[in-house]
Amino acid sequence: MLRTALRNVLAHKARLVMTVLAVCLGVAFVCGTLVFADSSAAAHRAAASRNFADIAVTVSPKAPPPGTAVNEHADVLDDTLVRKLAGIPGVAAVRPAADGVATLNASDGSPLRADKAWAHPAAAYVPGKDGKDSRYPLVKGRAPANGGELAVDSGTAAAGRFRIGDTVTLATDGPVMTKRLVGIVTTKDTRVTAGGTLALFDMATAQRLFSTPGHYTGIDLSAAPGTDQVALSARVTAVLPADRAEATSGSAQAAQQATNVDMRTRGFEKLPMIFAGVSLFIGSFLIVNTFTMLVTQRTREIALLRAIGATRRQVVRSVLWEALLVGLVASAAGFVLGLGIASVLPGILGTSGDPLPNGPLVIGPRSVVAALGVGVGVTVLAAWLPSRKAAKVAPVEAMRAAGQPPTAGRSRVRAVAGLALLALGAGRLITLTGAKDASEENLQNAMLGCAVLVVAMIVLAPLLAAPVIRLTGRLTRRFEVVGHLARENALRDPRRTAATASALMISTALVAGLAVLGNSTSQALDHQAAAGLGADYVIGTRGNMNGVDPAAAQRVAATPGVRTATAVADSTLFIGGSVREISGVDPATVKDVMKLDLTSGSLADLRPGRIALSGTVAREHGVRAGDEVNARIGRNQEFAKYTVAAVYKDNPVAHDVLGARTEVQRNSYMPDSVQRILVRTADGAASGNTEDRLRTAVGNNPLLKVQDRKEIVREAAGTMGDLLTLMYGLLAIGVVIASLGIVNTLAMSVTERTREIGALRAIGMDRAGIRRMIRLESVTVAAFGTLLGLAGGLFSAWAVGSLANGAMEGYSLAMPWGTLLLVCLASLAIGAVAAAVPARRAAALSPLEAVAEA
């Protein structure tokens, strides 16, 4: 039977190539992702090891206990401790460090990679006896020597377009500073090589910025040759004040930094793995369909094998051996293609501003096992049902010319099972529409309901094929006899038609559902970001900056083209056992920068001792304008009576509560700063010149962001870009695999209908008519799959959207009609293109040879 399976593979290699391609795609994504993950992790570890290669032990201050000053423990790292550590046996060198974070502006004044607060290390340049810092080798210029000078790494210099002698604008945790660039260095710090920046100062400046004069943030020790790091770490720990400082080995630091950076970039693996799962799931239908058709075409052959003594078990093994051979070929091809994917992924993903460290491909055992397990496992599992069908072929089948249609009993069983699954899946989703709660449990139930619904559609598809295709077949009437024949050919074997359309159905359902959810969520986020905002610009903070100097609001107000500039102090309000956000505003100007819809009271009465509540907070505490509530603001430890001056409809810009800025700012945790500046221009519109003037007014501080309404909306909807990437990626996978399925089915169908096509040619149908018939049949199948997919996807999006409605204010179902129309047209185009080769092959048949074929 093994020889029989091998002979069948060789005999039908052209028909099985589509199956190999479908499995190959899934295996390639799986293996490529795993190899990429292993290679990326190894590269991060190697880069971190190189960065800490000369560090045996690092001494750092312990976190202070609650109630202790933050810098109290940092003061233990001073020159006295440096000298003590230098005298420990086994210590070759001591390098004190003053490290922190600094965000730079590029040469054009825009913040340089300001969205990556974790990847902006700043440090002191510490020259050794030779005048050079081995941690940061100079490649151009010299080291910074005073508070007005700066050095950066070559990557930062290239990204910011800096040259030696340029003035660089930067900020650490507050006001903007300017330094003259005097040197460019190289670094092995993985935070920088993963897309960050590096700023180096002289030691005195670094201490003033990140510690206190004469004190350090850490002390690095190098070990003498032959010294054990563990033993050295123990000796260092023995001389440290146990409650104020601790020692960490360099290898532990390298491992931790590699882990941190790897976690930051780990999200790159998710998208390819999702594509792999979808391609394998959709490809399994192609495999089932291919082996089912092969079994049907080989009915006589299998019957003869049974007649000469082959058992059912041997027939099953024959088909599974055939699937195993196909799976092995697909796994091998997919593994090779996966290596190609893994090699190009770093370059593709690196274009996002997160370059990955270079390193060789790491082919671990899990990648090889995954290739064989996924490719062979999916293929053999998908071929199991056709193998059982083959085993049931009786010897008498050899006397029949073709496979028999399914019995009415089987159809009834399919209908009952499909309807039961449909009721279960749809019922679960409908139940969730009243939940309006995007909890983890509800999301899991929604995913389960969608999965059951998809299975139900797959089970019912053969029963739905006839009515749906007869409905859509009306569109082919204008093609007269050719259109009628195409429709009847699609109806000839509903199970085959359904199996062929299933791949397109699943991909269409995924894309349609994601498109509706993505469009609806995007519009809700747009509404949240801009609703209630009367200002044309919002100046806020980013990174590790917690506030804006109130004097900046005065400079902004004096900027040409600005009508109103209102500073907003954000803090917390403790009220009735809950914590709410309170925005301190100027009652005289708040109406000009916020669109507040008052339901009662007046903001004119807003002053110290009086607050305005959002509708949600007012309902929660059962109060209205004129009532009093007990509350306290920020760091104020005493509760006081506050009169409710007004109640307004929920407003994301105003937050939960409004108060007088003087009172909120006085009691906030940062009384010397505000958190936002809302700007209304004289002409009520945003422009590039106005934005540039506003940036100048706040000193071009890279820790401050100046955003107009469009930028606020774009930032709020940033995750939608990933969703759209996923959506179009899934569509592309569905297109490829669905095309392979249609090509395979039509090619095998043409082989089955050789005599029929010859008869049509003999009675006068020309080659163009044959080609048109095959194309129309393909388009009919594609339309069937598209309609089912749209129905399932839109229903699921409606049901799942109710959960988002409870978690996201302003969410409502918004149909992306343009995208849905594009999906429909793309699906029909798939059907037409996929039929090209089978149609050409059918038209090339000789009428006499076709009719004469046995």
Coordinates of C-alpha atoms in Angstrom, one line a residue, residues 166-392:
D166 CA 25.6 71.8 15.8
T167 CA 23.4 73.1 18.6
V168 CA 21.2 70.3 20.0
T169 CA 18.0 70.9 21.9
L170 CA 17.1 68.4 24.6
A171 CA 15.3 67.9 27.8
T172 CA 15.6 65.5 30.7
D173 CA 12.6 66.0 33.0
G174 CA 11.7 69.6 32.7
P175 CA 12.9 72.8 30.9
V176 CA 14.6 72.6 27.5
M177 CA 18.4 72.9 27.3
T178 CA 20.7 73.5 24.4
K179 CA 24.2 71.9 24.1
R180 CA 26.9 72.1 21.4
L181 CA 27.6 68.7 19.8
V182 CA 31.3 68.0 20.2
G183 CA 31.6 64.2 19.7
I184 CA 30.0 61.2 18.1
V185 CA 30.5 57.7 19.7
T186 CA 29.5 54.1 19.1
T187 CA 27.6 52.0 21.7
K188 CA 26.6 48.4 22.2
D189 CA 23.6 49.4 24.4
T190 CA 20.7 47.4 23.1
R191 CA 18.3 50.1 24.2
V192 CA 20.0 52.4 21.6
T193 CA 20.5 49.8 18.9
A194 CA 16.8 48.8 19.2
G195 CA 15.8 52.3 18.0
G196 CA 16.6 54.6 20.9
T197 CA 18.9 57.6 21.3
L198 CA 22.0 58.3 23.5
A199 CA 23.2 61.5 25.0
L200 CA 26.5 61.9 26.9
F201 CA 27.6 64.7 29.2
D202 CA 30.6 65.4 31.3
M203 CA 30.4 63.9 34.8
A204 CA 29.6 67.1 36.6
T205 CA 26.7 67.9 34.3
A206 CA 25.4 64.3 34.5
Q207 CA 25.5 64.4 38.3
R208 CA 23.6 67.6 38.4
L209 CA 20.9 66.3 36.0
F210 CA 20.5 62.8 37.3
S211 CA 21.8 62.6 40.8
T212 CA 23.4 65.2 43.1
P213 CA 26.9 66.8 42.9
G214 CA 29.5 64.3 44.1
H215 CA 27.2 61.3 44.0
Y216 CA 26.5 58.6 41.4
T217 CA 23.6 56.5 40.2
G218 CA 25.8 53.4 39.9
I219 CA 29.3 52.1 40.1
D220 CA 30.6 49.5 37.6
L221 CA 33.5 47.2 38.5
S222 CA 35.8 45.3 36.2
A223 CA 37.3 42.1 37.4
A224 CA 41.0 41.2 37.2
P225 CA 41.8 38.2 34.9
G226 CA 40.9 34.9 36.5
T227 CA 38.5 36.4 39.1
D228 CA 35.1 34.7 39.5
Q229 CA 32.2 37.1 39.2
V230 CA 30.1 35.3 41.9
A231 CA 33.0 35.4 44.4
L232 CA 33.7 39.1 43.5
S233 CA 30.0 40.0 43.9
A234 CA 30.0 38.4 47.4
R235 CA 33.1 40.4 48.4
V236 CA 31.6 43.6 47.1
T237 CA 28.3 42.9 48.9
A238 CA 30.2 42.5 52.2
V239 CA 31.5 46.1 52.1
L240 CA 28.2 47.7 51.1
P241 CA 25.7 49.1 53.6
A242 CA 23.2 46.2 53.4
D243 CA 20.1 48.4 53.7
R244 CA 21.1 51.1 51.2
A245 CA 23.0 49.5 48.3
E246 CA 23.2 46.2 46.4
A247 CA 25.6 44.5 44.0
T248 CA 24.5 42.8 40.7
S249 CA 26.7 40.8 38.4
G250 CA 27.3 42.0 34.9
S251 CA 25.9 38.7 33.4
A252 CA 22.7 39.2 35.3
Q253 CA 22.4 42.8 34.0
A254 CA 23.0 41.6 30.4
A255 CA 20.4 38.9 30.7
Q256 CA 17.9 41.4 32.2
Q257 CA 18.5 44.1 29.6
A258 CA 18.2 41.5 26.8
T259 CA 14.9 40.3 28.2
N260 CA 13.6 43.8 28.5
V261 CA 14.5 44.8 25.0
D262 CA 13.2 41.4 23.6
M263 CA 9.9 42.0 25.4
R264 CA 9.6 45.4 23.8
T265 CA 10.1 43.9 20.3
R266 CA 8.3 40.6 21.0
G267 CA 5.1 42.0 19.4
F268 CA 6.7 41.7 16.0
E269 CA 6.0 37.9 16.2
K270 CA 2.3 38.1 16.7
L271 CA 1.2 39.2 13.3
P272 CA 3.1 36.5 11.3
M273 CA 1.8 33.8 13.7
I274 CA -1.8 35.0 13.2
F275 CA -1.3 34.8 9.5
A276 CA 0.2 31.3 9.9
G277 CA -2.9 30.1 11.8
V278 CA -5.3 31.6 9.3
S279 CA -3.5 30.2 6.3
L280 CA -3.4 26.7 7.9
F281 CA -7.0 26.8 8.9
I282 CA -8.1 28.0 5.4
G283 CA -5.7 25.6 3.7
S284 CA -7.2 22.6 5.5
F285 CA -10.3 23.0 3.5
L286 CA -8.3 22.9 0.3
I287 CA -6.6 19.7 1.5
V288 CA -9.9 18.1 2.4
N289 CA -11.4 19.1 -1.0
T290 CA -8.5 17.9 -3.0
F291 CA -8.3 14.4 -1.3
T292 CA -12.1 14.1 -1.5
M293 CA -12.0 14.7 -5.2
L294 CA -9.1 12.4 -5.7
V295 CA -10.9 9.6 -3.8
T296 CA -14.0 10.2 -5.9
Q297 CA -12.1 10.0 -9.2
R298 CA -10.3 6.8 -8.0
T299 CA -13.5 5.0 -7.0
R300 CA -13.0 2.3 -9.5
E301 CA -9.3 1.9 -8.6
I302 CA -10.1 1.7 -4.9
A303 CA -12.9 -0.8 -5.6
L304 CA -10.6 -3.0 -7.6
L305 CA -8.1 -2.9 -4.7
R306 CA -10.9 -4.0 -2.4
A307 CA -11.9 -6.7 -4.8
I308 CA -8.4 -8.3 -4.9
G309 CA -8.2 -8.4 -1.1
A310 CA -7.3 -5.0 0.2
T311 CA -8.9 -4.3 3.6
R312 CA -10.5 -1.1 4.7
R313 CA -7.6 -0.4 7.0
Q314 CA -5.1 -0.8 4.1
V315 CA -7.1 1.7 2.0
V316 CA -7.2 4.2 4.8
R317 CA -3.4 3.8 5.3
S318 CA -2.9 4.2 1.6
V319 CA -4.6 7.6 1.6
L320 CA -2.9 8.7 4.8
W321 CA 0.5 7.6 3.4
E322 CA -0.3 9.8 0.4
A323 CA -1.2 12.7 2.7
L324 CA 2.0 12.1 4.7
L325 CA 4.2 12.3 1.6
V326 CA 2.4 15.5 0.5
G327 CA 2.8 16.9 4.0
L328 CA 6.6 16.1 4.0
V329 CA 7.1 17.8 0.7
A330 CA 5.1 20.8 1.9
S331 CA 6.9 21.0 5.2
A332 CA 10.3 20.9 3.5
A333 CA 9.3 23.6 1.1
G334 CA 7.7 25.7 3.8
F335 CA 10.7 25.4 6.0
V336 CA 13.0 26.7 3.3
L337 CA 10.5 29.5 2.5
G338 CA 10.3 30.2 6.3
L339 CA 14.0 30.8 6.5
G340 CA 13.6 33.4 3.7
I341 CA 10.8 35.1 5.7
A342 CA 12.9 35.1 8.8
S343 CA 15.9 36.6 7.0
V344 CA 13.8 39.6 5.6
L345 CA 11.6 40.2 8.7
P346 CA 14.2 42.3 10.6
G347 CA 14.6 44.6 7.6
I348 CA 10.9 45.0 7.1
L349 CA 10.1 45.5 10.8
G350 CA 13.1 47.7 11.2
T351 CA 11.6 50.4 8.9
S352 CA 9.1 51.2 11.8
G353 CA 11.9 52.9 13.7
D354 CA 12.7 49.9 15.8
P355 CA 15.8 48.4 14.1
L356 CA 16.7 45.0 15.4
P357 CA 20.3 43.9 16.1
N358 CA 22.1 42.0 13.4
G359 CA 22.9 38.3 14.0
P360 CA 22.9 35.0 12.2
L361 CA 19.7 32.9 11.8
V362 CA 19.2 30.6 14.7
I363 CA 17.5 27.4 13.7
G364 CA 16.4 25.7 16.9
P365 CA 14.8 22.3 17.3
R366 CA 11.4 23.8 17.9
S367 CA 11.4 25.3 14.4
V368 CA 12.1 22.0 12.7
V369 CA 9.6 20.2 14.9
A370 CA 7.0 22.8 14.1
A371 CA 7.6 22.5 10.4
L372 CA 7.1 18.8 10.4
G373 CA 4.3 18.8 13.0
V374 CA 2.3 21.6 11.4
G375 CA 2.8 20.6 7.8
V376 CA 2.4 16.8 8.2
G377 CA -0.1 17.1 11.0
V378 CA -2.5 19.4 9.2
T379 CA -2.3 17.5 6.0
V380 CA -2.8 14.0 7.6
L381 CA -5.7 15.3 9.7
A382 CA -7.3 17.0 6.8
A383 CA -7.0 13.8 4.7
W384 CA -8.5 11.6 7.4
L385 CA -12.1 12.1 6.5
P386 CA -11.5 11.4 2.8
S387 CA -9.5 8.3 3.8
R388 CA -12.5 7.0 5.7
K389 CA -14.7 7.6 2.7
A390 CA -12.3 5.7 0.5
A391 CA -12.4 2.8 2.9
K392 CA -16.1 2.5 2.6

